[in-house]
Short mmCIF file of C-alpha atoms in Angstrom, two decimals:
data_model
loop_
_atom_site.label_atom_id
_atom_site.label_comp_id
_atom_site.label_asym_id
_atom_site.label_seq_id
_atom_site.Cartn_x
_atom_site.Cartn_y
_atom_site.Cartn_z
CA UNK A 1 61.42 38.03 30.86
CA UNK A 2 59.73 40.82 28.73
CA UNK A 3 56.30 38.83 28.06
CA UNK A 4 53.12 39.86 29.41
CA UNK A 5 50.27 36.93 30.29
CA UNK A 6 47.47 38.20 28.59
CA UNK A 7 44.78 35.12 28.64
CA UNK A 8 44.70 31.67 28.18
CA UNK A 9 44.33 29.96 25.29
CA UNK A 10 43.39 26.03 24.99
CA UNK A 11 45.70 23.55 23.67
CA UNK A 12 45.63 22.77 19.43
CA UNK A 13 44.88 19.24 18.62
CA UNK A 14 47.65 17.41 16.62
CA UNK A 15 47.06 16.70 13.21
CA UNK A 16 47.96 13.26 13.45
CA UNK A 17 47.23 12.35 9.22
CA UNK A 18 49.17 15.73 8.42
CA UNK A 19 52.16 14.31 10.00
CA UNK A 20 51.60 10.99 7.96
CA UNK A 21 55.32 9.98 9.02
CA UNK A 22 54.96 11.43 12.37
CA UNK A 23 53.86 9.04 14.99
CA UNK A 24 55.83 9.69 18.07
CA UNK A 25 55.61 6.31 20.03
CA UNK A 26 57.32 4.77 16.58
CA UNK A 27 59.99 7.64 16.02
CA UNK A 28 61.03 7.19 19.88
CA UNK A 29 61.65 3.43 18.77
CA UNK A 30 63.69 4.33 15.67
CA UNK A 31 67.57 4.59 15.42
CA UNK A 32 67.13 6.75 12.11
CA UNK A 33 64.64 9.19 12.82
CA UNK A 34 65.26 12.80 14.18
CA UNK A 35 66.58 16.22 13.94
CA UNK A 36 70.19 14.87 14.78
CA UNK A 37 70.61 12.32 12.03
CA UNK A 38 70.32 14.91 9.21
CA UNK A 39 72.11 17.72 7.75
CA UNK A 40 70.61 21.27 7.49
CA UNK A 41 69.82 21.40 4.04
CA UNK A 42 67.64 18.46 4.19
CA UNK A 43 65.21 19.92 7.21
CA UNK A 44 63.16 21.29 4.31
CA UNK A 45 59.46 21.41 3.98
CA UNK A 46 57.15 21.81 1.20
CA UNK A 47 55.12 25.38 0.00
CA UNK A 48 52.36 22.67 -0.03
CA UNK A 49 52.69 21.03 3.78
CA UNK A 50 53.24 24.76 5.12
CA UNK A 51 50.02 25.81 3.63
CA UNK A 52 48.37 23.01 4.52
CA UNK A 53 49.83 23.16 8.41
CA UNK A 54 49.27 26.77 8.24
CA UNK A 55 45.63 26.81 7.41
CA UNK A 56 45.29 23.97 9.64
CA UNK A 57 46.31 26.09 12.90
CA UNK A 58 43.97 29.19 11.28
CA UNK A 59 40.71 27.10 12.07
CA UNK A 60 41.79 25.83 15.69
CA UNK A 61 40.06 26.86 18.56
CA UNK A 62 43.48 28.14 19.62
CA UNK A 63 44.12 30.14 17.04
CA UNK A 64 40.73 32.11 17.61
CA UNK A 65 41.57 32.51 21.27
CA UNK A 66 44.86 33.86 20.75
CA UNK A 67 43.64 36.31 17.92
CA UNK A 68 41.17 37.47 20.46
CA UNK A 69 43.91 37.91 23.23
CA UNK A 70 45.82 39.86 20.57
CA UNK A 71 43.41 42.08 19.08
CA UNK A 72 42.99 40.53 15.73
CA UNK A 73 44.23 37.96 13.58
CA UNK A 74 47.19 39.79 12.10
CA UNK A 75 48.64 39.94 15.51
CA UNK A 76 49.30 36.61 16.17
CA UNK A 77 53.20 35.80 15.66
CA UNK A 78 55.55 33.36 15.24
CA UNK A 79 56.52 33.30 18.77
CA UNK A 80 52.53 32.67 19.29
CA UNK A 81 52.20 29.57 16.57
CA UNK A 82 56.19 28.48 18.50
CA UNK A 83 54.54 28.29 21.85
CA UNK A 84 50.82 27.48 21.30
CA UNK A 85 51.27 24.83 18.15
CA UNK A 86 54.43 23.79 17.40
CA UNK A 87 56.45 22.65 20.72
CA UNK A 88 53.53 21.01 21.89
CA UNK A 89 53.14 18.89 18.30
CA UNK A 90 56.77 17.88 18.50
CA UNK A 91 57.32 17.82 21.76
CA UNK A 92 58.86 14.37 22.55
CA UNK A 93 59.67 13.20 19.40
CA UNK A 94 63.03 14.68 18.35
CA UNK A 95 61.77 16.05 14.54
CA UNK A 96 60.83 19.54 14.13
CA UNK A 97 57.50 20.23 12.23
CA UNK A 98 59.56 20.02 8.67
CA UNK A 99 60.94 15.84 9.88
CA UNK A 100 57.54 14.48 10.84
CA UNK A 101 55.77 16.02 7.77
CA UNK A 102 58.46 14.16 5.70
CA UNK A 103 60.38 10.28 5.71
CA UNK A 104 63.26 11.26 3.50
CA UNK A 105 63.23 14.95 3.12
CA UNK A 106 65.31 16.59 0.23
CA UNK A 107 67.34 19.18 0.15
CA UNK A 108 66.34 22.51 0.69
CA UNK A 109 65.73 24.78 -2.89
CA UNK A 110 64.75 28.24 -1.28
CA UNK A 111 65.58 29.90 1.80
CA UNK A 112 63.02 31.68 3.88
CA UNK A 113 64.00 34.69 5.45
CA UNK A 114 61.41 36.16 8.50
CA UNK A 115 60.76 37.84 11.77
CA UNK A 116 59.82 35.51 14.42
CA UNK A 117 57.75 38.52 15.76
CA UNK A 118 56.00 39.10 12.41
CA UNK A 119 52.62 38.30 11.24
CA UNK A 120 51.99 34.55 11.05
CA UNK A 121 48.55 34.81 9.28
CA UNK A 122 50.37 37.32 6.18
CA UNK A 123 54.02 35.02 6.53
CA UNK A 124 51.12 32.50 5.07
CA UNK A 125 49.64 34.77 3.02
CA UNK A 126 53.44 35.71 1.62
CA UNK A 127 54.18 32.08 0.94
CA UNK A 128 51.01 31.42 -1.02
CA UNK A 129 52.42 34.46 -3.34
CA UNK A 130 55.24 32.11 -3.88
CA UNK A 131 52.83 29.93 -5.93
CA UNK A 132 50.33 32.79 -7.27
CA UNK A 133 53.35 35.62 -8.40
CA UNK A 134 56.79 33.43 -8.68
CA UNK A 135 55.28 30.55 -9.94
CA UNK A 136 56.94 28.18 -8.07
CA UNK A 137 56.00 24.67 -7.30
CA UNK A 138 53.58 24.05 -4.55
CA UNK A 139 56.03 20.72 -4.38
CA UNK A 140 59.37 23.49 -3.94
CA UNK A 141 61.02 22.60 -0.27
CA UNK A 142 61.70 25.26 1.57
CA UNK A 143 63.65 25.88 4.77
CA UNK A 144 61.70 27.92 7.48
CA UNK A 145 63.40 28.13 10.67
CA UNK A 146 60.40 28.15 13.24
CA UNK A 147 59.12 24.84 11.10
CA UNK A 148 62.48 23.38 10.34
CA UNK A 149 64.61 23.60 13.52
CA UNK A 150 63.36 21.36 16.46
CA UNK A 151 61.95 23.92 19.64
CA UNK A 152 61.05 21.58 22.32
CA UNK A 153 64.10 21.90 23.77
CA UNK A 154 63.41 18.51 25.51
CA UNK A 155 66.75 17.27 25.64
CA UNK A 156 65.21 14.03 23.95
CA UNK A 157 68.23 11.50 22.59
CA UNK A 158 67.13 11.91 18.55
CA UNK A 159 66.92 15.73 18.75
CA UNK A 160 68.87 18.76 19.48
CA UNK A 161 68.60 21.66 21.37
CA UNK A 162 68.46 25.31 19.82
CA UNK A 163 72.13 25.95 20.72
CA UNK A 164 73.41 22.64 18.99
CA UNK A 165 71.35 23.49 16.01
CA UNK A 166 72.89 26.83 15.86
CA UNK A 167 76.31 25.43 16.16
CA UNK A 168 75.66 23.45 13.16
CA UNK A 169 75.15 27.04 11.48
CA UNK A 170 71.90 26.32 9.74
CA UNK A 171 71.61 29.21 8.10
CA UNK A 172 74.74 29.58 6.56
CA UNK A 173 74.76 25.99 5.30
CA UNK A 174 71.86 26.37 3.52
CA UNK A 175 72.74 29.68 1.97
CA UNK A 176 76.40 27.97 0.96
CA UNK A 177 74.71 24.84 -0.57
CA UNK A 178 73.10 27.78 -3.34
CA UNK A 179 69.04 27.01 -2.95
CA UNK A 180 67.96 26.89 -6.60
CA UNK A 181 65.33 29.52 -5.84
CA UNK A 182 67.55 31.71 -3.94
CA UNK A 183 66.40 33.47 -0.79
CA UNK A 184 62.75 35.02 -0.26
CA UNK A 185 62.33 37.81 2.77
CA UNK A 186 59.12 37.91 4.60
CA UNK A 187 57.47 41.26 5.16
CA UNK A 188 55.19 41.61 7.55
CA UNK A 189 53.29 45.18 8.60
CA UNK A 190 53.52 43.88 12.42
CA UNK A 191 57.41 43.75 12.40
CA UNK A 192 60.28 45.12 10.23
CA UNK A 193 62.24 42.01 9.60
CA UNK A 194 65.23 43.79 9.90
CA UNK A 195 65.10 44.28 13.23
CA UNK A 196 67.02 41.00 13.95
CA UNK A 197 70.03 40.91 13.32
CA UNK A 198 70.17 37.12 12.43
CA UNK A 199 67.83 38.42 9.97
CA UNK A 200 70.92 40.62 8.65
CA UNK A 201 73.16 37.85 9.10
CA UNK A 202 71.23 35.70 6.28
CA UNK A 203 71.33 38.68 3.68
CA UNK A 204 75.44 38.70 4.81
CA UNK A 205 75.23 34.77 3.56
CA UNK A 206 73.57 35.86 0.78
CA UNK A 207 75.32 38.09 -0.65
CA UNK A 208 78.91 35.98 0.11
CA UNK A 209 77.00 33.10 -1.71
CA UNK A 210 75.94 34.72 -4.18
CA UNK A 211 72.06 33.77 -4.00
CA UNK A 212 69.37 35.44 -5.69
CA UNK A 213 67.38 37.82 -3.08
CA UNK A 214 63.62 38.68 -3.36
CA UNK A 215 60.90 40.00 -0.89
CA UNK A 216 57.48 38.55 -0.24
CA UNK A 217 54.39 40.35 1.40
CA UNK A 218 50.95 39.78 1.92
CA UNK A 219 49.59 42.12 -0.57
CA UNK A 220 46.04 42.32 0.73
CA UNK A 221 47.58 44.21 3.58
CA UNK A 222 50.36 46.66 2.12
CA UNK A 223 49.95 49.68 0.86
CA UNK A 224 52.60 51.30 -1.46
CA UNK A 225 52.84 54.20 0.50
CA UNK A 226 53.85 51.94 3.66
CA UNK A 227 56.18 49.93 1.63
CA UNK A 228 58.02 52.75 0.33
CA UNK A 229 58.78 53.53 4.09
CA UNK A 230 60.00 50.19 4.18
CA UNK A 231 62.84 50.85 1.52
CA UNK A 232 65.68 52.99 3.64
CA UNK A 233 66.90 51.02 6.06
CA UNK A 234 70.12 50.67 8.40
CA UNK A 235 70.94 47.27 9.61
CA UNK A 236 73.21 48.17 11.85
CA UNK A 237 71.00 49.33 14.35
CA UNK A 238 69.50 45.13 14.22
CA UNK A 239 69.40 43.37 17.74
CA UNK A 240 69.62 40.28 18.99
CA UNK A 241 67.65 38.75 22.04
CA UNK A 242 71.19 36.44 22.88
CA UNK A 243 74.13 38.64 23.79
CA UNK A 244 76.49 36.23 22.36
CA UNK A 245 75.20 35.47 19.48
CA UNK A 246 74.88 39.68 18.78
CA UNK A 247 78.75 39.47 19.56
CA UNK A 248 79.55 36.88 17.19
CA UNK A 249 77.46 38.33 14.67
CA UNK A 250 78.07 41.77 14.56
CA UNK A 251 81.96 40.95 14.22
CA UNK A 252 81.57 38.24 11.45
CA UNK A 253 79.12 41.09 9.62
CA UNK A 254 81.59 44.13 10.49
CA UNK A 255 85.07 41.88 9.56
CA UNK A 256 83.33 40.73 6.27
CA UNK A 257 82.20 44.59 4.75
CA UNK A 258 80.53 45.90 7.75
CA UNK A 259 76.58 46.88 7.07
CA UNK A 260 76.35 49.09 4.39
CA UNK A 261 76.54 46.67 1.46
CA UNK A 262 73.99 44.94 3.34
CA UNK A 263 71.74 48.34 3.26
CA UNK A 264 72.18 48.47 -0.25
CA UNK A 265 71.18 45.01 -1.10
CA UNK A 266 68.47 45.35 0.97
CA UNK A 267 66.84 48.54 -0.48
CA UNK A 268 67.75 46.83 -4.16
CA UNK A 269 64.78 43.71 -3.59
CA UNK A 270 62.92 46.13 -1.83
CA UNK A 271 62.44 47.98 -4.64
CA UNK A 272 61.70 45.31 -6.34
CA UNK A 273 58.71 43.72 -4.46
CA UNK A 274 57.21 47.55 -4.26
CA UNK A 275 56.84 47.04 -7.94
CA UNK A 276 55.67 44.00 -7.29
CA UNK A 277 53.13 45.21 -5.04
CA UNK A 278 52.16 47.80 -7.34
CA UNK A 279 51.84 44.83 -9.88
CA UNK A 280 49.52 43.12 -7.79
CA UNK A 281 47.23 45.82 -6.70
CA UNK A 282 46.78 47.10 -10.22
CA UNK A 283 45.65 43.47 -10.94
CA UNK A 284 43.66 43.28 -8.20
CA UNK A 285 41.72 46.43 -9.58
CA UNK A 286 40.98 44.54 -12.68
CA UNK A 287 40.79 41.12 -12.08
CA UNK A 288 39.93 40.43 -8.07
CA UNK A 289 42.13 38.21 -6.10
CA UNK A 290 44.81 35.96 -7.06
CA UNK A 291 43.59 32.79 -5.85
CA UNK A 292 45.85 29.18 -4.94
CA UNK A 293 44.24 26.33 -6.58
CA UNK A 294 45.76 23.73 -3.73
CA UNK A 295 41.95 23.65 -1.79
CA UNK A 296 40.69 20.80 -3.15
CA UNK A 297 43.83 18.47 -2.09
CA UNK A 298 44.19 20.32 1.19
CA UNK A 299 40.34 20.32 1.88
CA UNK A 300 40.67 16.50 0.88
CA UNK A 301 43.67 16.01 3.43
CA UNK A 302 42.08 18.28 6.49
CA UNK A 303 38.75 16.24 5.98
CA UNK A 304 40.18 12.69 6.76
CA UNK A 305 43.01 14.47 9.44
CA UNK A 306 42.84 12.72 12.72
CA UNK A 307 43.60 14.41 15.99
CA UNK A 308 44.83 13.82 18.98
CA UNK A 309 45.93 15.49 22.82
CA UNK A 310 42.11 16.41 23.00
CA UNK A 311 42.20 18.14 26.87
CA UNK A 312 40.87 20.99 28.40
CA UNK A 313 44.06 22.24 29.37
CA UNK A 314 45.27 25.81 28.94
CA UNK A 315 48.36 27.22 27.90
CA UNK A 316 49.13 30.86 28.76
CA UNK A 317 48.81 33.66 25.81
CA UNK A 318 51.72 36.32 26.04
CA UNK A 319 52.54 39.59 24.35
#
C-alpha cells in the first residue's frame, strides 16, 4: 500500500433524517431495496442532497480532524470523505449514499466527471457553480461515482462489490443513455483530473455519445494564470491504480482513435471554463460572491437531522 497513517480522526455521526429512506435495519428486511436491484442510470442523486450531504460532513468533528491531519481544508479528498464518511454510513445496508438519500431514484440527467484524489471541499464548491453559473436545477440528478456506487465492499446480499459494479460499466451506460445536461469535469487545484485514466475513459464515452462536455472549478481558488496551465494536456500519459483495468482501457481508448482526439476535446471545454473563470472573477470584482440561495431549506433539514453511531472510536487518517 502507498498510504501513510498520519493521525486519527473520530468517527462522523450518520445523518439519520438526511437519509429519510435510509434506515438500515428496514432495507436489510426489504426484497426491493439496494444497489443490485437497479440499473446505473438510476443511482442518481440530486445537486440539492449533495450539497446538503456535503456541507453536512464540512461541520463534523471529523472533517476538522482530518483537515488538521492534512494541512488545511482543501486537502481533504475523496479518498478521505470514501474512508472517513461514506463506507461507514452505508456500510451494511447494500445502497450507496445516492439509494438511501432516495426511494425511487430517476434517471441520471448529468454526468459528473472527477478525481477521487481531488479537493472534496472545491468538488462542492464546483457543484454549487452548477446552480449559481449553469443555472441548473438544484432538483437536476446527477451521477457521482464516490456517492453513487456502493464502497463497503461488504459482500452484503442487496449490494455489489466495486468489481460487479464495474462490470455493469457504469460509466459508459450513463454516458450512452445521453444525460440531458451532458457531462461536467471537476477541477480541482489539488489534482489534475486527468491523471486517471478512467477519467479519460469518460471523455472517450463522451465523445462516442455524443454528449455535451463542460468543466467546473471552484472559482474562489483558481487563478487564470493556473488554469491556463491546465489547458495542454496529454492523456496518454493517465494511470490507473488496477493493472487490468489500465489494460482494458488503454486498448478500448487506443482501438477506438487512440488519445489525441481526446487531447483536443479536452483543451476545447478547457478553454471554455477559463473564460468562464475569467467571467466569474470579473464579477466578483464588481458584485462580491455568487451566493446559492438553498440555506434556508438545508439549514431547515440539518436543524431537525438526527444522528446516530455516536462512539469514541477512531478511524485512521492517511495521505
Amino acid at each position: 500500500s502507498n498510504w501513510e497513517t498520519i493521525g486519527m480522526a473520530p468517527h462522523a455521526p450518520r445523518p439519520n433524517s438526511l437519509f429519510s429512506f435510509g434506515d438500515i435495519n428496514t432495507i436489510r428486511d426489504s426484497s426491493e431495496r439496494g444497489q443490485k436491484f437497479l440499473q446505473p442510470v438510476n443511482w442518481s442523486l440530486s445537486v440539492a442532497n449533495f450539497i446538503l450531504i456535503a456541507e453536512y460532513i464540512l461541520k463534523t468533528e471529523t472533517w476538522l480532524v482530518l483537515s488538521q491531519a492534512k494541512g488545511g481544508e482543501n486537502n481533504v479528498t475523496t479518498h478521505d470523505i470514501n474512508q472517513h464518511f461514506t463506507i461507514p454510513w452505508t456500510s451494511g445496508s447494500g445502497c450507496s449514499i445516492a439509494l438511501l438519500l432516495a426511494l425511487h431514484p430517476g434517471e441520471v440527467e448529468l454526468m459528473l466527471s472527477h478525481s477521487w484524489s481531488g479537493s472534496f471541499k472545491q468538488t462542492l464548491a464546483a457543484i454549487k457553480t452548477l446552480v449559481t453559473m449553469h443555472f441548473l436545477s438544484p432538483e437536476t440528478l446527477m451521477f457521482f461515482c464516490a456517492f453513487s456506487q456502493y464502497q463497503a465492499e461488504d459482500n452484503i446480499s442487496n449490494g455489489l462489490t466495486i468489481q460487479q459494479q464495474i462490470a455493469m460499466e457504469p460509466f459508459d451506460s450513463v454516458i450512452e443513455a445521453r444525460p440531458k445536461f451532458g457531462m461536467s469535469v471537476i477541477h480541482t487545484t489539488l489534482s489534475e483530473v486527468y491523471e486517471r485514466l478512467w477519467c479519460v475513459d469518460e471523455v472517450y464515452a463522451a465523445r462516442k455519445a455524443g454528449i455535451e462536455l463542460f468543466g467546473l472549478f471552484d472559482p474562489s481558488v483558481w487563478l487564470l494564470s493556473n488554469f491556463a496551465k491546465t489547458i495542454a494536456i496529454k492523456t496518454e500519459s493517465a494511470e490507473c491504480s488496477n493493472e487490468k483495468d489500465e489494460k482494458m482501457l488503454r486498448n478500448k481508448i487506443t482501438s477506438g482513435g487512440g488519445f489525441a482526439p481526446l487531447d483536443a476535446a479536452i483543451q476545447k471545454f478547457r478553454k471554455k471554463a477559463k473564460k468562464d473563470l475569467a467571467l466569474v472573477l470579473k464579477f466578483r470584482a464588481s458584485f462580491g460572491d455568487l451566493q446559492l440561495n438553498l440555506n434556508n431549506d438545508m439549514n431547515q433539514n440539518e436543524s431537525s437531522a438526527g444522528i446516530s453511531n455516536n462512539s469514541n472510536d477512531s478511524t485512521e487518517c492517511s495521505c
